[in-house]
PDB file of C-alpha atoms in Angstrom:
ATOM      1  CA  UNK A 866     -77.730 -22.694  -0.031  1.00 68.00           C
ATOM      2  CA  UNK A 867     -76.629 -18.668   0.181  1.00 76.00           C
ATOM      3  CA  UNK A 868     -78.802 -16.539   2.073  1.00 83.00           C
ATOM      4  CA  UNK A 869     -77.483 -13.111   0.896  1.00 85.00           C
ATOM      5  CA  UNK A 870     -73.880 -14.618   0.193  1.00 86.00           C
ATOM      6  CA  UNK A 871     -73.756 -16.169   3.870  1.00 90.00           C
ATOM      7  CA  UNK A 872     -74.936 -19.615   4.925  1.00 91.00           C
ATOM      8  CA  UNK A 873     -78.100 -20.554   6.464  1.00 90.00           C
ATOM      9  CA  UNK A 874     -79.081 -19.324   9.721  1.00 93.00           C
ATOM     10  CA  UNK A 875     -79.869 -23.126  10.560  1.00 94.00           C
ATOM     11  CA  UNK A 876     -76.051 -23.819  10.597  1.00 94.00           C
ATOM     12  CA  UNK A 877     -75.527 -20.469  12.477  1.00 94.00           C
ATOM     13  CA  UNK A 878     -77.462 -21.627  15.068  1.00 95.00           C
ATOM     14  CA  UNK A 879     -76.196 -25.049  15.397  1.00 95.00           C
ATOM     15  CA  UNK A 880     -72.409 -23.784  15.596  1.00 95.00           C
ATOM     16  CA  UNK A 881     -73.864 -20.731  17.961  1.00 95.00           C
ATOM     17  CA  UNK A 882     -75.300 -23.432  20.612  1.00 95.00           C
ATOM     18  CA  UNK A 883     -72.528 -25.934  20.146  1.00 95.00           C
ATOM     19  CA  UNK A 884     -69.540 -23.237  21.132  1.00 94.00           C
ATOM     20  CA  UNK A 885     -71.317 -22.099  24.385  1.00 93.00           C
ATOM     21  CA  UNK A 886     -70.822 -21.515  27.329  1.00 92.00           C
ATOM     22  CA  UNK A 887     -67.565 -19.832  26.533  1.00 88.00           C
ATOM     23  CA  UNK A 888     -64.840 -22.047  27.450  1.00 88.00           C
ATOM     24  CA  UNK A 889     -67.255 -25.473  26.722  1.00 92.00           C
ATOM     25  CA  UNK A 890     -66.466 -24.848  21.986  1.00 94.00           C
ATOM     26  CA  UNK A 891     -66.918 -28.635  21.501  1.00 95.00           C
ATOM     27  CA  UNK A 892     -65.919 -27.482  17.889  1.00 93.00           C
ATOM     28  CA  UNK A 893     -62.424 -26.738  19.125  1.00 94.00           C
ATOM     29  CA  UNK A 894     -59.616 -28.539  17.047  1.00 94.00           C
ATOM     30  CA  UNK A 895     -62.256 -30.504  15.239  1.00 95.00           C
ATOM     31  CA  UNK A 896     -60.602 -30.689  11.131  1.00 96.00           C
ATOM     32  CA  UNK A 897     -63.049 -29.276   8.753  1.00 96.00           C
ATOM     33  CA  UNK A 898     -63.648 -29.129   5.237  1.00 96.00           C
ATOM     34  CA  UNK A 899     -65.672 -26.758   3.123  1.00 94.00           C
ATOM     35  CA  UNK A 900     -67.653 -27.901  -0.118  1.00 92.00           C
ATOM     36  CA  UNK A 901     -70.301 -25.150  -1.640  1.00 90.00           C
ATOM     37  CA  UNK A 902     -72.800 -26.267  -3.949  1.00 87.00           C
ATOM     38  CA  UNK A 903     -75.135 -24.691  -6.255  1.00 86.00           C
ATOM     39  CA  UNK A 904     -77.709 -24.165  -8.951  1.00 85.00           C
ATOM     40  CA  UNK A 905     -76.199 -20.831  -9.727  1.00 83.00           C
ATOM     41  CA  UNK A 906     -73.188 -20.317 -11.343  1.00 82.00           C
ATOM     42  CA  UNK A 907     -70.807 -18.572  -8.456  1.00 79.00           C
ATOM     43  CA  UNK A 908     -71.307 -22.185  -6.198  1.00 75.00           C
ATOM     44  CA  UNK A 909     -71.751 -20.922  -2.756  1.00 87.00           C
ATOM     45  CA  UNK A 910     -68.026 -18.757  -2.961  1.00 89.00           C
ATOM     46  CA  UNK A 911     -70.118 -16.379  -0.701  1.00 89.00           C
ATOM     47  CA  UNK A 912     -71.409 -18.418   2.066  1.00 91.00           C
ATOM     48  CA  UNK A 913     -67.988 -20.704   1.964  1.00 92.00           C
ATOM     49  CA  UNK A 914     -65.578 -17.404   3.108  1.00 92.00           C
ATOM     50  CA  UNK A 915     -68.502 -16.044   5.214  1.00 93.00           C
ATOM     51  CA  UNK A 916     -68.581 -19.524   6.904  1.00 95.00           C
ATOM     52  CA  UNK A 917     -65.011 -19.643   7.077  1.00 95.00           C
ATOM     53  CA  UNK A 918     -64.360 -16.719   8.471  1.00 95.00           C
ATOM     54  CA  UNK A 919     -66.850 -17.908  11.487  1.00 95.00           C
ATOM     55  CA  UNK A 920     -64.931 -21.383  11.581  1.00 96.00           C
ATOM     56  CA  UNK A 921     -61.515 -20.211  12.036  1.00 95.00           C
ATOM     57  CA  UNK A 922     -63.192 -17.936  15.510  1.00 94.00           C
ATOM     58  CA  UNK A 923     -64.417 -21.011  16.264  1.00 95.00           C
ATOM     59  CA  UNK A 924     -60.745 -22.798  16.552  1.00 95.00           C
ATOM     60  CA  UNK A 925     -62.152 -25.445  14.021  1.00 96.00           C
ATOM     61  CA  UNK A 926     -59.236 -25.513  11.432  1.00 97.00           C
ATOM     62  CA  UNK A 927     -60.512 -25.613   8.125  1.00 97.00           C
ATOM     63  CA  UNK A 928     -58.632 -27.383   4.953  1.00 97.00           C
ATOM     64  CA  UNK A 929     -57.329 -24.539   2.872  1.00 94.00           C
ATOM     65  CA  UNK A 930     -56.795 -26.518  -0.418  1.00 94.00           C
ATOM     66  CA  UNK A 931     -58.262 -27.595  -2.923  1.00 93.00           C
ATOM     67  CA  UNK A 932     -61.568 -25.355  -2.546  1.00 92.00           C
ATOM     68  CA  UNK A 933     -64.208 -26.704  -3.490  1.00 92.00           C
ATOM     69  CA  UNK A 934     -67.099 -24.606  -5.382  1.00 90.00           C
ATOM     70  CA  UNK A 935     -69.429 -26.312  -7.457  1.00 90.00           C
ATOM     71  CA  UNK A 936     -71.753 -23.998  -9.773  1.00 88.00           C
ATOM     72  CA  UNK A 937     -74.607 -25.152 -11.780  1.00 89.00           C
ATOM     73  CA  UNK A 938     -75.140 -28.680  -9.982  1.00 89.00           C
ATOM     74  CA  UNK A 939     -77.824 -29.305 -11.800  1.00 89.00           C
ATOM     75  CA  UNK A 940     -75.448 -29.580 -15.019  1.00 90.00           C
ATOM     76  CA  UNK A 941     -73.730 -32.219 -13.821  1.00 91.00           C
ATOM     77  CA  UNK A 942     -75.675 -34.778 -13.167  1.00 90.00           C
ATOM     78  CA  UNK A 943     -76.748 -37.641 -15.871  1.00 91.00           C
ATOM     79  CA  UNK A 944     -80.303 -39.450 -15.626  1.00 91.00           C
ATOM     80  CA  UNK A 945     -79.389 -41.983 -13.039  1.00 93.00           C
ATOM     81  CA  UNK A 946     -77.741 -39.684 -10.661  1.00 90.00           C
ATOM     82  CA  UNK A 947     -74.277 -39.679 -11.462  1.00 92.00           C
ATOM     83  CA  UNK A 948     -71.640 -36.893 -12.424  1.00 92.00           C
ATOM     84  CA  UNK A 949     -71.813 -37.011 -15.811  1.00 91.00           C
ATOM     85  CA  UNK A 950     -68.097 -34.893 -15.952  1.00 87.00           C
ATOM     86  CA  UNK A 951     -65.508 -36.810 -15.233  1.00 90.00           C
ATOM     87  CA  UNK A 952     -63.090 -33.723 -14.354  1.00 91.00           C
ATOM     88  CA  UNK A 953     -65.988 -33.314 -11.590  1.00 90.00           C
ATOM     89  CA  UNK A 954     -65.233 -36.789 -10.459  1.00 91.00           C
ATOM     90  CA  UNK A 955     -61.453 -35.878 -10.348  1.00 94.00           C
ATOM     91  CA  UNK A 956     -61.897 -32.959  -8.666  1.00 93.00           C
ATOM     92  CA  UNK A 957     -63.825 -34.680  -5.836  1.00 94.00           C
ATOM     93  CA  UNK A 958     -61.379 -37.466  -5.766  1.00 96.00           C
ATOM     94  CA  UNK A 959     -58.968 -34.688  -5.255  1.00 96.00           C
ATOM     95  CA  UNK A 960     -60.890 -33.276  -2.713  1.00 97.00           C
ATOM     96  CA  UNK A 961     -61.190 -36.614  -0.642  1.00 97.00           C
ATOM     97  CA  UNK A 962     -57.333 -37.735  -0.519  1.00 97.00           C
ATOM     98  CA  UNK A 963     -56.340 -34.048   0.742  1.00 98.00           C
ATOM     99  CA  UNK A 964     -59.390 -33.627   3.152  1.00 97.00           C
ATOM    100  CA  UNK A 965     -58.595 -37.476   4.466  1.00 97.00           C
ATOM    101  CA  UNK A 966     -54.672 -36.021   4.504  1.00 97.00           C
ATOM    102  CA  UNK A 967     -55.942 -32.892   6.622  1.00 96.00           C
ATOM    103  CA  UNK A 968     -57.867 -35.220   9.185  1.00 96.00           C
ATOM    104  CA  UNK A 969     -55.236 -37.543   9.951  1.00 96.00           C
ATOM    105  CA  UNK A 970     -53.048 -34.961  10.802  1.00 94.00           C
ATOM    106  CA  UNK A 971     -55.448 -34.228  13.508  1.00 91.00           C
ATOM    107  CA  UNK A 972     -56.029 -37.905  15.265  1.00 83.00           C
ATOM    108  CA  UNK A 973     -52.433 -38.764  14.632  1.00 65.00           C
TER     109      UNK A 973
END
C-alpha cells in the first residue's frame, strides 16, 4: 500500500536493519523487481519511484522494464480468484520472462 505516495514504513525498516552496519548491505547486488498494486486507480506509481529511489542507494539493481503498476485490483479479479483480463495476464507474463532475464544475468 502508499503511505503518502511512499511505501510502508514496515519495508523501510526491514531494508534500514538489513543494510547496517555500513559496509555489512546484505542487499548489495541482490536483482530486484518492482510490482505496485492497488485499489486506487494511480497503482502504487508513488511508493514504486519513492522505493526505487531508496533501492538503487542500496546497490540493489532494480529491473527498469516493463514497470509494473496495477490500478484498481479489485477490477480484475473474477469470482474464483483469477484475472479476469487477459491483457493483465500478458502483461504479467511479460513481466516474468524479463524479470527471470534480469536475474540470470546476476547468478550467471
Amino acid at each position: 500500500p502508499e503511505y503518502n505516495r511512499s511505501y510502508p514504513p514496515v519495508l523501510k525498516n526491514a531494508l534500514d536493519i538489513a543494510s547496517r552496519p555500513y559496509g555489512k548491505n546484505v542487499w548489495a547486488n541482490k536483482p530486484a523487481g518492482l510490482l505496485s498494486f492497488s485499489p486506487g486507480g494511480l497503482g502504487g506509481f508513488g511508493s514504486s519511484n519513492h522505493l526505487r529511489q531508496v533501492l538503487t542507494f542500496l546497490d540493489i539493481p532494480t529491473l527498469s522494464q516493463p514497470e509494473m503498476y496495477i490500478g484498481n485490483v479489485p477490477t480484475l479479479f473474477d469470482e474464483q480468484g483469477k484475472i479476469s483480463n487477459p491483457s493483465t495476464n500478458d502483461l504479467f507474463q511479460q513481466y516474468a520472462t524479463a524479470f527471470i532475464s534480469w536475474v540470470n544475468k546476476f547468478t550467471a
